[in-house]
PDB file of C-alpha atoms and ligand atoms in Angstrom:
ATOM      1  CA  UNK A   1      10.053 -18.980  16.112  1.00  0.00           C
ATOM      2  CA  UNK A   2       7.594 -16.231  16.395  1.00  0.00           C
ATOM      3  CA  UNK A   3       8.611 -12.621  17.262  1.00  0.00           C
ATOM      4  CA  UNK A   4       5.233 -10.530  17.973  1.00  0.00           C
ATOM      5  CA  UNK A   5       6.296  -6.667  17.981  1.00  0.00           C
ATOM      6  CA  UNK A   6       5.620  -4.596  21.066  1.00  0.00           C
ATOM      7  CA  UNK A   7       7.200  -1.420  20.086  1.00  0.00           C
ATOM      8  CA  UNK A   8       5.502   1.453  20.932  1.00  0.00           C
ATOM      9  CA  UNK A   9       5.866   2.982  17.271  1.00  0.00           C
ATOM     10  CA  UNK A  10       5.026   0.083  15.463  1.00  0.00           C
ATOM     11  CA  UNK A  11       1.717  -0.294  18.180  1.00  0.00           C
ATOM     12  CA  UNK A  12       0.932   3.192  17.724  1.00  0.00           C
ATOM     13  CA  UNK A  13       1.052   3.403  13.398  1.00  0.00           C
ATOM     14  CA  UNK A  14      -1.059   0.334  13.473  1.00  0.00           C
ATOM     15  CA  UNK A  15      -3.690   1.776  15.576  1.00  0.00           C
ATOM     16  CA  UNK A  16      -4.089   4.705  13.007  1.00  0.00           C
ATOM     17  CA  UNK A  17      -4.228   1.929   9.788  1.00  0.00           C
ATOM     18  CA  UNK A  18      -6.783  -0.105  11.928  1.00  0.00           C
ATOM     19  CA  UNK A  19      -8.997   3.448  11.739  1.00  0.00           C
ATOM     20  CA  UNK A  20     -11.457   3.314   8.630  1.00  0.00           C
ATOM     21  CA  UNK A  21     -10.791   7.086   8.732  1.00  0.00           C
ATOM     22  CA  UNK A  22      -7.575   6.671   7.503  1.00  0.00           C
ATOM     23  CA  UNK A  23      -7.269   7.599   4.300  1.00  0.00           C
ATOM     24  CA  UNK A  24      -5.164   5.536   1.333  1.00  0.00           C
ATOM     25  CA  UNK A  25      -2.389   7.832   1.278  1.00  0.00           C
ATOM     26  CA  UNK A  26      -1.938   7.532   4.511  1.00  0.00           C
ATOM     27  CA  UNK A  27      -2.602   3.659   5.017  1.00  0.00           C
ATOM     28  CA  UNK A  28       0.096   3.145   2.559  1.00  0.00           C
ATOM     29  CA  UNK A  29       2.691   5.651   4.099  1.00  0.00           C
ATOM     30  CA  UNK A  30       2.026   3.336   7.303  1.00  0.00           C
ATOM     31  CA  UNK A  31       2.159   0.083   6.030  1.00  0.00           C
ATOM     32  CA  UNK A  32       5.519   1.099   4.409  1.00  0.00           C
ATOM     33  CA  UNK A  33       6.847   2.724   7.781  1.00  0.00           C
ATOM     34  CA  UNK A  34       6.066  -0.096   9.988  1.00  0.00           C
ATOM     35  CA  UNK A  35       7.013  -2.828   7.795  1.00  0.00           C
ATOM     36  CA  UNK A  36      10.371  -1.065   7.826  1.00  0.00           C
ATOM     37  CA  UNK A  37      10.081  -1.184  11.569  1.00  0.00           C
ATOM     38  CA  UNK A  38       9.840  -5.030  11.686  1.00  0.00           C
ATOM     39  CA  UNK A  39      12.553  -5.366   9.535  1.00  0.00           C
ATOM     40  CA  UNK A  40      14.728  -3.693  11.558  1.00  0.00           C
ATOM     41  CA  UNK A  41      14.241  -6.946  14.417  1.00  0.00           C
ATOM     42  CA  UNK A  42      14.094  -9.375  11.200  1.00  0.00           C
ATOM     43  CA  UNK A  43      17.476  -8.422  10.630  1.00  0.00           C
ATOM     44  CA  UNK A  44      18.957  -8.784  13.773  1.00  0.00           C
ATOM     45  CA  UNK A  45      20.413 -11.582  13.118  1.00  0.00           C
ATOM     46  CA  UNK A  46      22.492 -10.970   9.752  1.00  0.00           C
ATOM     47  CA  UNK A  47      25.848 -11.597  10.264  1.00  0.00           C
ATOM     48  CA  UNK A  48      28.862  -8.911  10.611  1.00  0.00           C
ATOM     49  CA  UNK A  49      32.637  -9.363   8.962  1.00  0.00           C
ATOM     50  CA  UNK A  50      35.107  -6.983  10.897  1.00  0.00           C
ATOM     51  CA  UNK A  51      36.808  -4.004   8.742  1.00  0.00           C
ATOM     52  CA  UNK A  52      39.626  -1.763   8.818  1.00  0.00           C
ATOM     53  CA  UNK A  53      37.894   1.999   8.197  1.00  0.00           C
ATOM     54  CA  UNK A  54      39.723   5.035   8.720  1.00  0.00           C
ATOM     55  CA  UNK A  55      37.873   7.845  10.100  1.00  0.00           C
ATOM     56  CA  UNK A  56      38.843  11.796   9.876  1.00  0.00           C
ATOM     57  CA  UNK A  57      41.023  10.888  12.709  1.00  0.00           C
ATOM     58  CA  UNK A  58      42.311   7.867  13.173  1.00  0.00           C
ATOM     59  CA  UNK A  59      42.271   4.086  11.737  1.00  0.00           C
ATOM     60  CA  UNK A  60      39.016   2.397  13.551  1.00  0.00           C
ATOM     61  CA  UNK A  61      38.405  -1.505  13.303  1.00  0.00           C
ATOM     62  CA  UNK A  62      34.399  -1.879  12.832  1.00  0.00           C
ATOM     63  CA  UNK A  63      31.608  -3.861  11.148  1.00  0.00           C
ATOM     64  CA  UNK A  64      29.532  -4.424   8.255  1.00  0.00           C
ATOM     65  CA  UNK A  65      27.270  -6.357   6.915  1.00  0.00           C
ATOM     66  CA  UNK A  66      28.977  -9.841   5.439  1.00  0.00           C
ATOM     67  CA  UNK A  67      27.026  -9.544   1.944  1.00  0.00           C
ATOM     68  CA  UNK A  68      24.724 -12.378   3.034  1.00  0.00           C
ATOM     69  CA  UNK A  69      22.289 -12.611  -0.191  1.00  0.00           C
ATOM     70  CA  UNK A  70      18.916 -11.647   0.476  1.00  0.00           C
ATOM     71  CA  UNK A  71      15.398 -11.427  -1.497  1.00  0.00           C
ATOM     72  CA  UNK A  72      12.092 -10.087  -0.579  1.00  0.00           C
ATOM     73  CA  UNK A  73       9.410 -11.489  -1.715  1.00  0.00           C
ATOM     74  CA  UNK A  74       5.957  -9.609  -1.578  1.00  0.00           C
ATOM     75  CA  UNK A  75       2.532 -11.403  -1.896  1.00  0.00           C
ATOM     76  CA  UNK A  76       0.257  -9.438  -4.458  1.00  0.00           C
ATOM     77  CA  UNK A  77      -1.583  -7.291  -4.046  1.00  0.00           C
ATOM     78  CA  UNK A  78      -1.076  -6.213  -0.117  1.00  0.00           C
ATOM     79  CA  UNK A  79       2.930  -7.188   0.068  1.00  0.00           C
ATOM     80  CA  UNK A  80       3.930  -4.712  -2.620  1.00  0.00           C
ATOM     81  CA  UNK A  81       3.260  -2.028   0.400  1.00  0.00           C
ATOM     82  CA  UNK A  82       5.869  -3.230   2.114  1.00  0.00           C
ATOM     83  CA  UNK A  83       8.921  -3.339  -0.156  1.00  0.00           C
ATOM     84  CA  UNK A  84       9.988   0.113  -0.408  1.00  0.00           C
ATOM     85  CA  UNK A  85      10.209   0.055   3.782  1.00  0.00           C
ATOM     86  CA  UNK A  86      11.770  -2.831   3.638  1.00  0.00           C
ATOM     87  CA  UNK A  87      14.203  -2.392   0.693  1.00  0.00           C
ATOM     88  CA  UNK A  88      15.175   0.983   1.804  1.00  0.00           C
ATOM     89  CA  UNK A  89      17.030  -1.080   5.032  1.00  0.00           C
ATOM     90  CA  UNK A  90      18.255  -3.565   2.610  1.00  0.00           C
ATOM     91  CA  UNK A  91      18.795  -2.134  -0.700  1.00  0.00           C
ATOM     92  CA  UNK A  92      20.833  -5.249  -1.817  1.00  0.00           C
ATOM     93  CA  UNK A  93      18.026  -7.407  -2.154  1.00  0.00           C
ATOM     94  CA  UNK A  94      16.216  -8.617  -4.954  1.00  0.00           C
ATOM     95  CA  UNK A  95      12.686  -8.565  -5.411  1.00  0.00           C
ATOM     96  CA  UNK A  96      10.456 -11.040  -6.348  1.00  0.00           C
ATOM     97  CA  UNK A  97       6.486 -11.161  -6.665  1.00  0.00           C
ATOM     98  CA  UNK A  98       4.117 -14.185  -6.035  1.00  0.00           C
ATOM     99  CA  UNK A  99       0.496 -13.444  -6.974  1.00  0.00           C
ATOM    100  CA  UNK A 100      -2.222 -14.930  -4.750  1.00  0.00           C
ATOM    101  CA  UNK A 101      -5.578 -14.317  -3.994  1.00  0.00           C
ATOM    102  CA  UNK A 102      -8.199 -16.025  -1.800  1.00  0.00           C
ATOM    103  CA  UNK A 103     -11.325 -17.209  -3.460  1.00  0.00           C
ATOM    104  CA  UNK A 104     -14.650 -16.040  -3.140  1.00  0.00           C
ATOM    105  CA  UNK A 105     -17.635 -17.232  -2.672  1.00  0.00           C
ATOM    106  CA  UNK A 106     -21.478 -15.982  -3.739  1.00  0.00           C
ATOM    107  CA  UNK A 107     -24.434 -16.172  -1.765  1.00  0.00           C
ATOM    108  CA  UNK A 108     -25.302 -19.980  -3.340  1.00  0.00           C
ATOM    109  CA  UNK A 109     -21.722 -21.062  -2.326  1.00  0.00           C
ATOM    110  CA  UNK A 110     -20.521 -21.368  -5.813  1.00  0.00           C
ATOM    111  CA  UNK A 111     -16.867 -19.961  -6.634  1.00  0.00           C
ATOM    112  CA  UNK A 112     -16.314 -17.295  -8.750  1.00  0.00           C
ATOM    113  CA  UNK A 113     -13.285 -17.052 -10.189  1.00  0.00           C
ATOM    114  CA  UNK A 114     -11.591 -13.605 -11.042  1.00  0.00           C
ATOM    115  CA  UNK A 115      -8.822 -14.666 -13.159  1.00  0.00           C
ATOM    116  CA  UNK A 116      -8.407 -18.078 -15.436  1.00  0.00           C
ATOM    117  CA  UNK A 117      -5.014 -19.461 -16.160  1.00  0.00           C
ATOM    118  CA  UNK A 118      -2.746 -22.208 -16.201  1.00  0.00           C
ATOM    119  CA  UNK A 119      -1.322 -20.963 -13.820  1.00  0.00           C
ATOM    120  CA  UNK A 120      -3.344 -21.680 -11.451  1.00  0.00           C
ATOM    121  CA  UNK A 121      -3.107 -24.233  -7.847  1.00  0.00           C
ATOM    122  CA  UNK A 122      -5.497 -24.478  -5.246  1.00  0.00           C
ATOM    123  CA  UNK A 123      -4.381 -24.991  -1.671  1.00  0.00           C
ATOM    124  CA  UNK A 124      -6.158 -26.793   0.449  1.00  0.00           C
ATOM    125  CA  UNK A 125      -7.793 -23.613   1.855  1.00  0.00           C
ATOM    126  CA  UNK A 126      -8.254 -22.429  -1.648  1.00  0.00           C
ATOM    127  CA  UNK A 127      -6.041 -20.314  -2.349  1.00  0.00           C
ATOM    128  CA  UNK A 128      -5.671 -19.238  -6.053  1.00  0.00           C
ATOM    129  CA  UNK A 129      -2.272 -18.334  -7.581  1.00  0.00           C
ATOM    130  CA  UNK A 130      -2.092 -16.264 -10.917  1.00  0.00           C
ATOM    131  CA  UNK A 131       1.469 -15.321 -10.935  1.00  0.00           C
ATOM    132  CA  UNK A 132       4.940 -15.848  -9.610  1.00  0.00           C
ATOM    133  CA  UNK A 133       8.234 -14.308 -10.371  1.00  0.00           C
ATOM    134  CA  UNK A 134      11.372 -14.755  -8.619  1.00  0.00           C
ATOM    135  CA  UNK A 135      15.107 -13.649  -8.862  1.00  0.00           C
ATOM    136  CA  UNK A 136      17.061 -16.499 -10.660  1.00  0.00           C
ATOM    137  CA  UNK A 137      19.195 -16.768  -7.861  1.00  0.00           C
ATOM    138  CA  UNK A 138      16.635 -16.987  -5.221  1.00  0.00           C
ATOM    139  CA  UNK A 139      18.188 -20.728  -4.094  1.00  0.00           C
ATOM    140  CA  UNK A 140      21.370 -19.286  -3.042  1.00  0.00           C
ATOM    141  CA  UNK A 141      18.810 -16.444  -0.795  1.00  0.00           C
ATOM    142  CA  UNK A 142      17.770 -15.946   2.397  1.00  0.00           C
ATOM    143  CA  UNK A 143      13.979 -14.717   1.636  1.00  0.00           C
ATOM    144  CA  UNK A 144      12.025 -12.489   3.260  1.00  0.00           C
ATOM    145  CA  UNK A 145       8.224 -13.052   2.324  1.00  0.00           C
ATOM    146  CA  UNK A 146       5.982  -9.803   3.201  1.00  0.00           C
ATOM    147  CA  UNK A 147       2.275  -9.733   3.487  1.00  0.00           C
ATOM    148  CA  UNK A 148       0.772  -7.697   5.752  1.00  0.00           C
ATOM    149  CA  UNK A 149      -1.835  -9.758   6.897  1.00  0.00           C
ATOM    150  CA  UNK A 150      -1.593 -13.343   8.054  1.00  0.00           C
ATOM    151  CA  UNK A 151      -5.497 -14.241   8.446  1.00  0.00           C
ATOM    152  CA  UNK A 152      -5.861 -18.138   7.814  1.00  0.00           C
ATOM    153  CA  UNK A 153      -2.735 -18.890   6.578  1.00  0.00           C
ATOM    154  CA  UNK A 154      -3.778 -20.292   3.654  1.00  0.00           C
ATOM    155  CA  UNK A 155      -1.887 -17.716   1.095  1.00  0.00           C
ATOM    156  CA  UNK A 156       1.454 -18.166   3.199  1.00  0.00           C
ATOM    157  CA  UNK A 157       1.740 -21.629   3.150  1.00  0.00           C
ATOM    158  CA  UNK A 158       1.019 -21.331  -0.578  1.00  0.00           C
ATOM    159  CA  UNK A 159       3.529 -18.510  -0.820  1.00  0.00           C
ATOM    160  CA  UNK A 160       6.160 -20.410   1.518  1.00  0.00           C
ATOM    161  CA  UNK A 161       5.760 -23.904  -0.464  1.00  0.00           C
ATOM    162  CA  UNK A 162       6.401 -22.347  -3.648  1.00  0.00           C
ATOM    163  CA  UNK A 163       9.396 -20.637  -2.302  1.00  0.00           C
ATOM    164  CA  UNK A 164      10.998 -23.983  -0.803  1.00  0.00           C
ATOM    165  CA  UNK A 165       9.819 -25.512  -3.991  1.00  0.00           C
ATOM    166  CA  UNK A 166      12.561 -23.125  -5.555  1.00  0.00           C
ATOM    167  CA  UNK A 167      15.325 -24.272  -3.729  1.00  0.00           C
ATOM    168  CA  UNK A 168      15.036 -21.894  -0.930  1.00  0.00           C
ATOM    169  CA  UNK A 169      16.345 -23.202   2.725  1.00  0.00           C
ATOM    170  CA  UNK A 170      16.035 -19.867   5.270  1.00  0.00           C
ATOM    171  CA  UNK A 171      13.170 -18.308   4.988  1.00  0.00           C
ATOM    172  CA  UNK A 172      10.966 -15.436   7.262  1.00  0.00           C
ATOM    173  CA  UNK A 173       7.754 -14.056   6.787  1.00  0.00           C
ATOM    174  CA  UNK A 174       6.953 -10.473   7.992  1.00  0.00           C
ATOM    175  CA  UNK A 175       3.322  -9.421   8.582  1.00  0.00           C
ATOM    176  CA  UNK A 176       1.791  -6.362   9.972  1.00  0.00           C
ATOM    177  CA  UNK A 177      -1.421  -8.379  11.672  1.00  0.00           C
ATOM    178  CA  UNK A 178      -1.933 -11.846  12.010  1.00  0.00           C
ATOM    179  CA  UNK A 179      -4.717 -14.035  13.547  1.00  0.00           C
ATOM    180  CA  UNK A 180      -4.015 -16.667  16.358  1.00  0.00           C
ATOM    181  CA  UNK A 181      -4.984 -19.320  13.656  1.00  0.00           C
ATOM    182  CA  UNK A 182      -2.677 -18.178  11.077  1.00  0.00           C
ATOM    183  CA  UNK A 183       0.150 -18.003  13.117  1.00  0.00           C
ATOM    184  CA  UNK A 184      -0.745 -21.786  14.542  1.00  0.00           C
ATOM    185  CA  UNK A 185      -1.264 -23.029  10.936  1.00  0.00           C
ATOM    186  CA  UNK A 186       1.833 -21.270   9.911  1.00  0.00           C
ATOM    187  CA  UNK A 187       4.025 -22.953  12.735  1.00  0.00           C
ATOM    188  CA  UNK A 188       2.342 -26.235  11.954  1.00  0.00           C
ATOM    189  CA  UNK A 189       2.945 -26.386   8.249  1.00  0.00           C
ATOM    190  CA  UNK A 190       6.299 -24.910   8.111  1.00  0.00           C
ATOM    191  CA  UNK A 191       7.734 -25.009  11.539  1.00  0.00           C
ATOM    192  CA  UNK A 192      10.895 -23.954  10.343  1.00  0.00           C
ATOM    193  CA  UNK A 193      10.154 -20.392   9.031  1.00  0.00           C
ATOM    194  CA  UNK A 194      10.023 -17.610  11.402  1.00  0.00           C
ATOM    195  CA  UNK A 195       7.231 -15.280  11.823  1.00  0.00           C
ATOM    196  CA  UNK A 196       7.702 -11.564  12.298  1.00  0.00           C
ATOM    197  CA  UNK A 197       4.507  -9.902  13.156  1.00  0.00           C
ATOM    198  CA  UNK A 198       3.371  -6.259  14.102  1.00  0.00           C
ATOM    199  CA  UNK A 199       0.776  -7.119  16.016  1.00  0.00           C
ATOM    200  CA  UNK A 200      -1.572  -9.949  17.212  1.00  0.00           C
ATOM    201  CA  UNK A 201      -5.608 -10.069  17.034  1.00  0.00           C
ATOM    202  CA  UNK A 202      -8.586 -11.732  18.498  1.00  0.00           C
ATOM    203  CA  UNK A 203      -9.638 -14.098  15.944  1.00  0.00           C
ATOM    204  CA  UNK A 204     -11.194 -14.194  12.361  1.00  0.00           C
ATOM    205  CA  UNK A 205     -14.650 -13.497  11.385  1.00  0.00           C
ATOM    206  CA  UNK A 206     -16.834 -15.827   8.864  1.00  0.00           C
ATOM    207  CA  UNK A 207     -15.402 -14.331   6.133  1.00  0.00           C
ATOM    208  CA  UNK A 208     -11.621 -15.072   7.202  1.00  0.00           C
ATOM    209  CA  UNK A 209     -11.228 -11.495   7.796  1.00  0.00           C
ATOM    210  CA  UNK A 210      -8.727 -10.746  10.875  1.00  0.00           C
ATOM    211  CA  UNK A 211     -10.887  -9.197  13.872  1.00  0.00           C
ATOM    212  CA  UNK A 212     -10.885  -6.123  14.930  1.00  0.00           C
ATOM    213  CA  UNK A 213      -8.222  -5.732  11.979  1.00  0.00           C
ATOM    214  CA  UNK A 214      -8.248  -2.731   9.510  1.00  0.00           C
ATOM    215  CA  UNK A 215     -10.133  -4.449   6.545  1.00  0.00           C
ATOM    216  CA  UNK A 216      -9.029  -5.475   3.767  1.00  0.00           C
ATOM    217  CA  UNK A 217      -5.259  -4.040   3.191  1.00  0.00           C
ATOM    218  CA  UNK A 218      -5.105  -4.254  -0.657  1.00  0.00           C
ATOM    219  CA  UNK A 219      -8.554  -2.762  -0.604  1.00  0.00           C
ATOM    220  CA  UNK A 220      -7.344  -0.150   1.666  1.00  0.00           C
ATOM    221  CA  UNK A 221      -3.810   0.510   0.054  1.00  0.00           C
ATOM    222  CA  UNK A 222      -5.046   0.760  -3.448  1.00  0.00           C
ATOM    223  CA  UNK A 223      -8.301   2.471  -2.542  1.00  0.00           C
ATOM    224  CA  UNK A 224     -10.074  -0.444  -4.748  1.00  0.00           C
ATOM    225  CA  UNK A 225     -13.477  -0.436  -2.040  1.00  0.00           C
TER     226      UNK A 225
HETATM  227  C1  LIG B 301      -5.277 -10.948   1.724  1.00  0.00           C
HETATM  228  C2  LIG B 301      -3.964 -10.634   2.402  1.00  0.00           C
HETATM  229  C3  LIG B 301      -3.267 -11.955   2.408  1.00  0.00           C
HETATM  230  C4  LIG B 301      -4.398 -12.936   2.578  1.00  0.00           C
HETATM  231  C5  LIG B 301      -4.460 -13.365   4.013  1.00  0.00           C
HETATM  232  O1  LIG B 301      -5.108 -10.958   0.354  1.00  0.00           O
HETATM  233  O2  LIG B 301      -3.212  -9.622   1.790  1.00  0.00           O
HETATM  234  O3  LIG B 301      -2.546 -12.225   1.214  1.00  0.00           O
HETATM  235  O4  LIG B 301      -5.606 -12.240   2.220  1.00  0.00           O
HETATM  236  O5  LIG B 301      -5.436 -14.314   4.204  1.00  0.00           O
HETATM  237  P1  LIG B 301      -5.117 -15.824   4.522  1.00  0.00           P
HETATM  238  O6  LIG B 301      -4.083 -15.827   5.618  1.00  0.00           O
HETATM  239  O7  LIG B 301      -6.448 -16.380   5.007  1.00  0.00           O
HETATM  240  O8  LIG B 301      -4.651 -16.494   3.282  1.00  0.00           O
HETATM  241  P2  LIG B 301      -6.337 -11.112  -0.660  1.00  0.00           P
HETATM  242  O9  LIG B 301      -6.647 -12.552  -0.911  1.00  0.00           O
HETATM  243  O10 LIG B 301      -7.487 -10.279  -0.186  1.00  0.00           O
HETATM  244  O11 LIG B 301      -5.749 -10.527  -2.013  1.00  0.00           O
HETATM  245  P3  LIG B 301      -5.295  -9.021  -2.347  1.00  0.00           P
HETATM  246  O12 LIG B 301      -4.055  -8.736  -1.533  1.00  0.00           O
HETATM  247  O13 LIG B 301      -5.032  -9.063  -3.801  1.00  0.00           O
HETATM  248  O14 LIG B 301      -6.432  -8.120  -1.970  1.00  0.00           O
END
């Protein structure tokens, strides 16, 4: 299932991220805010337990949350912009971090690597891992995965596999932008994880970058370009 946002506040903060104007305070005040936004519909579906409450005047019958067991998981660098938005509608949930970059290329084609490890897996798509760390519970978890941009797909398949790979059986992944090809090759490779996604662009350029998009978020959010 895919769930493409049309709200007007969610359209509306993205518009002012996708400005190059915008500064980094800003663009990371936004990314927070409108992750939190798509959480909100992410979380529709969390089941309720009835309670007995009593109010200043009289004994009411309502709901809460059942304590279903949640973790976030942000992809590094661009995903740790979402947490606090996210975590600040869920506060039970633990937190867990999988490091992934995508690799680049120089002008005679050959890699260069920013980080060497043992650590490290290549995806099809070449994507490079340097670090994971999840709760030690995360098998008993519902996960939320949060990267704000879903461009080829490559780092959430990596991110999703690795997940699974840890036991994990319901799993969403939250994005502020994605690309019609990410979202196909997401839904191809892992049909069974729902997409959450701010908004939906043209394409990709030849770069992989998500068109007209806002850049690079980690670049953006930690005001590293
Ligand atoms: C960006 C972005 C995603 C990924 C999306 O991260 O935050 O993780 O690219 O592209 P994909 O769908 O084609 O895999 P990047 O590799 O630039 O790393 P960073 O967040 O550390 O800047």
């Amino acid at each position: 299932m895919k769930k493409i946002m049309n709200h007007p506040l969610i359209q509306h903060k993205i518009s002012i991220m996708r400005d190059k104007n915008t500064g980094t305070k800003e663009f990371r005040e936004l990314i927070s805010e409108t992750a939190m936004l798509i959480c909100y519909e992410a979380t529709r579906d969390l089941p309720l337990k009835e309670v007995q409450i009593e109010t200043p005047l009289a004994l009411a019958k309502s709901k809460i949350v059942s304590g279903k067991k949640i973790a976030v998981v942000a992809v590094l660098r661009a995903g740790l912009g979402m947490v606090d938005g996210v975590t600040s509608l869920i506060p039970s949930a633990k937190i867990g971090h999988i490091g992934l970059y995508r690799e680049e290329r120089n002008n005679d084609g050959c890699v260069q690597l920013k980080l060497e490890g043992p650590s490290q897996n290549f995806s099809p798509m070449r994507t490079v891992q340097y670090y994971a760390k999840l709760p030690e519970d995360i098998a008993d978890r519902e996960v939320i995965i949060l990267d704000p941009m879903l461009a080829t797909a490559s780092s959430a398949n990596v991110a999703i596999q690795y997940i699974k790979d840890s036991g994990v059986k319901n799993i969403k992944f939250l994005c502020i932008l994605a690309a019609p090809q990410g979202i196909a090759n997401l839904e191809n490779t892992h049909p069974d994880v729902d997409i959450y996604c701010g908004a939906l662009d043209e394409g990709l350029n030849e770069n992989n970058f998500i068109l007209p998009g806002l850049g690079d978020a980690g670049d953006r959010m930690f005001g590293t370009k």
